[in-house]
PDB file of C-alpha atoms in Angstrom:
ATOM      1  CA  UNK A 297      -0.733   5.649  -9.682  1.00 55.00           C
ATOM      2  CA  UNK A 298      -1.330   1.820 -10.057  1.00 61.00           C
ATOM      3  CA  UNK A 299      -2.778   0.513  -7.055  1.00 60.00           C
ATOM      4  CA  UNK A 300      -1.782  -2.752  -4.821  1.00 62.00           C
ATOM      5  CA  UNK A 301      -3.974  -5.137  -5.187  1.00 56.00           C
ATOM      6  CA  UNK A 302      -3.230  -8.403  -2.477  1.00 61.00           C
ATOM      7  CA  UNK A 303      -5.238 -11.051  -0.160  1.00 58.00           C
ATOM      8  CA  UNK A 304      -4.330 -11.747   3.191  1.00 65.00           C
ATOM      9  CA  UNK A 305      -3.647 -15.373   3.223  1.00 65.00           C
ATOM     10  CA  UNK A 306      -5.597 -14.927   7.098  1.00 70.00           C
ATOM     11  CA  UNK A 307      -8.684 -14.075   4.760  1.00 76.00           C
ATOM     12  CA  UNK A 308      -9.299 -16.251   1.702  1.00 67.00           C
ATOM     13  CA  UNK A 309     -11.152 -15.094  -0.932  1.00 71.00           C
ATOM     14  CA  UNK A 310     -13.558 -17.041  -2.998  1.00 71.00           C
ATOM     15  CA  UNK A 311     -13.570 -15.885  -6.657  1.00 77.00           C
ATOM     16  CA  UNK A 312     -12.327 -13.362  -9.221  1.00 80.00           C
ATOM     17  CA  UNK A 313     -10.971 -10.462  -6.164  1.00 82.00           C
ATOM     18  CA  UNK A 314      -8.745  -9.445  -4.273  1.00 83.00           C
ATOM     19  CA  UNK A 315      -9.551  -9.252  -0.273  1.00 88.00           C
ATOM     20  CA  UNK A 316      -8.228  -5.512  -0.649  1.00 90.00           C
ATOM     21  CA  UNK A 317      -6.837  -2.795  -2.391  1.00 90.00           C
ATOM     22  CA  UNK A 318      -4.571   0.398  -1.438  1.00 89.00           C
ATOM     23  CA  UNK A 319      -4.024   2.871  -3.911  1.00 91.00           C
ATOM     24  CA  UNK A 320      -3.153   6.526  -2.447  1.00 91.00           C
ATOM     25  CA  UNK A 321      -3.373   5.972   0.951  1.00 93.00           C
ATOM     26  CA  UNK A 322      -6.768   4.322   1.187  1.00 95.00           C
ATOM     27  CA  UNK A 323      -7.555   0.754   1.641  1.00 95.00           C
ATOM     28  CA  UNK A 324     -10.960  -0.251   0.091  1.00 95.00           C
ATOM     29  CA  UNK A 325     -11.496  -3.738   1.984  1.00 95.00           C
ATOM     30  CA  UNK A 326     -14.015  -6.625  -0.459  1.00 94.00           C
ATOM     31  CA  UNK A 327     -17.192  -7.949   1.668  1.00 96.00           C
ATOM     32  CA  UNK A 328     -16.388  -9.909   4.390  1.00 96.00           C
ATOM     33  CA  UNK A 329     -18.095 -12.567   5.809  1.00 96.00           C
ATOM     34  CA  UNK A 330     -18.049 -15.208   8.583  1.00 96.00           C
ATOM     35  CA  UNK A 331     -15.587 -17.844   7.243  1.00 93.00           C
ATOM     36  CA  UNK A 332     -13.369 -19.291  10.050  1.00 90.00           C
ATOM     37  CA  UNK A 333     -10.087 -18.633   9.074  1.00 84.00           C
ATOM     38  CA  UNK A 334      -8.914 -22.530   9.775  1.00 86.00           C
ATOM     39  CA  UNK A 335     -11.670 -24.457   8.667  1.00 87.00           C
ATOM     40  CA  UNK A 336     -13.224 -22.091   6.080  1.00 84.00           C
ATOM     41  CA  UNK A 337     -16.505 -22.842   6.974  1.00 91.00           C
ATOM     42  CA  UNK A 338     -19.402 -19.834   8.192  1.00 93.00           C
ATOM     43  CA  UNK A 339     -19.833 -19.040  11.565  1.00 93.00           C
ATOM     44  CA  UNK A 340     -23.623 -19.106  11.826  1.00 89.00           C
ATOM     45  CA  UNK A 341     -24.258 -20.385  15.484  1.00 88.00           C
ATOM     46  CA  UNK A 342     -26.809 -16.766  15.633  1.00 96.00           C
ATOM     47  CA  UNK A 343     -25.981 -13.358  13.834  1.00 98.00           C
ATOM     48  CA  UNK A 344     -23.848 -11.769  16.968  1.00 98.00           C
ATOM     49  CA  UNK A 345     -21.677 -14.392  16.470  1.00 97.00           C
ATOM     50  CA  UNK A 346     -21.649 -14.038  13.113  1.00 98.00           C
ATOM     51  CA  UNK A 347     -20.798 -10.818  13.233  1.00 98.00           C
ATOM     52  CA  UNK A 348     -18.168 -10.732  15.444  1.00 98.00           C
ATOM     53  CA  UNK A 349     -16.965 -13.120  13.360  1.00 97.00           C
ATOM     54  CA  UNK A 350     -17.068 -11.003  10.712  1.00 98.00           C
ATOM     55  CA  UNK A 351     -15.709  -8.021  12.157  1.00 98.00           C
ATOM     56  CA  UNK A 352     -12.281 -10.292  13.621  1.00 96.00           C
ATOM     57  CA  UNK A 353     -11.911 -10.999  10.518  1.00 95.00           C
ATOM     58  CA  UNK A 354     -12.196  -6.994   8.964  1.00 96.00           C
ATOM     59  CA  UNK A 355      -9.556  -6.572  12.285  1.00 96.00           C
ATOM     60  CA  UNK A 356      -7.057  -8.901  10.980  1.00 93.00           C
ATOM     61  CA  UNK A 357      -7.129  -7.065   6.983  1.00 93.00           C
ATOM     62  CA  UNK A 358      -6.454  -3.878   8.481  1.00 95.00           C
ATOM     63  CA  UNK A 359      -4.011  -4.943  11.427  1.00 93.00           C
ATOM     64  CA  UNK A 360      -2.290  -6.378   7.885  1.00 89.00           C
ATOM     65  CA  UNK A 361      -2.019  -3.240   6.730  1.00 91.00           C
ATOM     66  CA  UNK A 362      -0.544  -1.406   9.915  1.00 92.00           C
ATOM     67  CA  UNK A 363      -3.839   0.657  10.602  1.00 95.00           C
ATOM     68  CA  UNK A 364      -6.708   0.122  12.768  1.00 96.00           C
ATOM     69  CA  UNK A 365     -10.936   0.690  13.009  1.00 97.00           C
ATOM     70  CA  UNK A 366     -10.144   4.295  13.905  1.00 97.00           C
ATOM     71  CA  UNK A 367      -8.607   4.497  10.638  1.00 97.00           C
ATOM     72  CA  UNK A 368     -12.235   3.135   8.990  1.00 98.00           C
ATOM     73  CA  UNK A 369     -14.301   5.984   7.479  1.00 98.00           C
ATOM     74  CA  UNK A 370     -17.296   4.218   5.490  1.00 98.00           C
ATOM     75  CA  UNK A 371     -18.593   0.851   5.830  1.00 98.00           C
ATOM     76  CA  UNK A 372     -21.247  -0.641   3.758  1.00 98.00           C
ATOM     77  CA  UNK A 373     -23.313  -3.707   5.665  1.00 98.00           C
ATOM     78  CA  UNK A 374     -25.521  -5.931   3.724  1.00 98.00           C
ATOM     79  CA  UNK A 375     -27.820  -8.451   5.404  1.00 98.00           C
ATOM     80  CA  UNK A 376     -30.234 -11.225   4.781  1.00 98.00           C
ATOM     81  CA  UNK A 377     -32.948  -9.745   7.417  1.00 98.00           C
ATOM     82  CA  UNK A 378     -32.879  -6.538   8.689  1.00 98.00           C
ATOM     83  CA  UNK A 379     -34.758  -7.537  11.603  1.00 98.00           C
ATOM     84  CA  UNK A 380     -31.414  -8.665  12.612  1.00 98.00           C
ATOM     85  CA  UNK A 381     -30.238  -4.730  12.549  1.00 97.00           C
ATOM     86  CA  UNK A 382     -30.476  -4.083  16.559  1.00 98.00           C
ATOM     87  CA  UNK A 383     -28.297  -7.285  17.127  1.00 98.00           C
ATOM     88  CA  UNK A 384     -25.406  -6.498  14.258  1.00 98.00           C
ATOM     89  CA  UNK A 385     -25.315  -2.803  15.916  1.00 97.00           C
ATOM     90  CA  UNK A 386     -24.946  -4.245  19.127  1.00 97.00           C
ATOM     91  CA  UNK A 387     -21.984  -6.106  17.992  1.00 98.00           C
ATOM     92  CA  UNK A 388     -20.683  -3.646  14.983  1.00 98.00           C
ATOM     93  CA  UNK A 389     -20.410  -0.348  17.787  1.00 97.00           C
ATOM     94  CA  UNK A 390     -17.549  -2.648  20.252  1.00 97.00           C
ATOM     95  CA  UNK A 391     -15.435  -2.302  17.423  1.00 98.00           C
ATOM     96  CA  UNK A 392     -15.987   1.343  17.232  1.00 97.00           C
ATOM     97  CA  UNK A 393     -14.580   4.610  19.547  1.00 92.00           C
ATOM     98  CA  UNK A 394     -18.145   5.746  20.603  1.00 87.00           C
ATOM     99  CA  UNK A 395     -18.277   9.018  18.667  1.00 86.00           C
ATOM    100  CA  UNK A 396     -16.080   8.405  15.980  1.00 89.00           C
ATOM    101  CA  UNK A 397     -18.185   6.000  14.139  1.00 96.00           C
ATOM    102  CA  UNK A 398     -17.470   5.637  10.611  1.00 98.00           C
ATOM    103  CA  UNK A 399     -20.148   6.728   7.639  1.00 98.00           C
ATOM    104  CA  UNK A 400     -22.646   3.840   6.709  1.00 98.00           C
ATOM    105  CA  UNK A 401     -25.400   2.179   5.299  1.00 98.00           C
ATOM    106  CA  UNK A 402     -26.926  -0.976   5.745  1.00 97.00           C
ATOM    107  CA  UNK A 403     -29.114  -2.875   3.054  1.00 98.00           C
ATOM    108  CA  UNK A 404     -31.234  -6.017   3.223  1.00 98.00           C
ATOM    109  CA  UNK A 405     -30.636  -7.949   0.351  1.00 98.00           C
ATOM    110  CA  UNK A 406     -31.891 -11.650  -0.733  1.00 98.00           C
ATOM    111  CA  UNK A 407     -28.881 -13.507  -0.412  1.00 97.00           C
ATOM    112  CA  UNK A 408     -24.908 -13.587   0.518  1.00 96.00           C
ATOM    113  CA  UNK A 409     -22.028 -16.071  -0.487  1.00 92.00           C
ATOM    114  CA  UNK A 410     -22.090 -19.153   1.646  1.00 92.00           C
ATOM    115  CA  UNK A 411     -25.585 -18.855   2.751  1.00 95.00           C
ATOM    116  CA  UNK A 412     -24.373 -16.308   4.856  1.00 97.00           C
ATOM    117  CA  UNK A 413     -26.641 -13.686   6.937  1.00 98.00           C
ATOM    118  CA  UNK A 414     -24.273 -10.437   6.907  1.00 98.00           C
ATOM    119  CA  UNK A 415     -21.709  -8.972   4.902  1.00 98.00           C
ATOM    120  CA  UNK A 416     -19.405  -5.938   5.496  1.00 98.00           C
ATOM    121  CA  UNK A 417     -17.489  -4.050   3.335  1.00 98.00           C
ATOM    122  CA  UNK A 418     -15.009  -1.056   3.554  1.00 98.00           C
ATOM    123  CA  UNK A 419     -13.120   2.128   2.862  1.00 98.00           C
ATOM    124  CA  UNK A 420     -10.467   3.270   5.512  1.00 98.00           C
ATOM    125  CA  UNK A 421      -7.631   5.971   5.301  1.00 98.00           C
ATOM    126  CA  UNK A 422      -4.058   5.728   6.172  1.00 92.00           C
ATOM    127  CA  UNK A 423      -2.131   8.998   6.197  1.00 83.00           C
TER     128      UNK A 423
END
């Protein structure tokens, strides 16, 4: 089966990828980061903004495709300093049913597009 491959023109993307895929019912969603929408510019003001940021944006991608965060089984977070880890959770879990978290992992890496602090990618199911 060939998958569909599209961007949400809500969500730019910034090189060779597509914002998302769908093949066979699940929707593998590219890293995501805090780019206002309007301006395309990062939020930064401190990482819970930042994240929230980049978790409206996640919203909108999968509101695009008709399914929700309950639908979200594995995300993959990268950030610049995972001192910052308490703060994203804080942030990352509204999102969430308590209890019905999806799979995860979280990795500290050197750098992100757009001098960025936190990244978040996905796999969710629609059946």
């Amino acid at each position: 089966m060939i998958p569909k491959k599209f961007s949400i023109n809500k969500i730019p993307s910034y090189g060779p990828y597509n914002t998302c895929v769908f093949i066979e019912g699940f929707l593998f969603v590219s890293g995501q980061i805090a780019v206002d929408q309007n301006t395309e510019k990062l939020v930064s003001d401190n990482i819970e903004m930042e994240t929230k940021k980049v978790m409206e944006n996640i919203e909108i991608i999968l509101s695009e495709n008709g399914i929700g965060f309950q639908n979200v089984i594995k995300t993959s977070v990268f950030v610049t300093d995972i001192s910052f880890f308490p703060k994203i959770n804080h942030i990352y879990s509204k999102f969430f049913h308590e209890g019905s978290y999806p799979a995860r992992e979280t990795i500290q890496v050197s750098g992100l597009p757009k001098n960025a602090n936190v990244e978040i990618s996905l796999i969710a199911y629609k059946n």
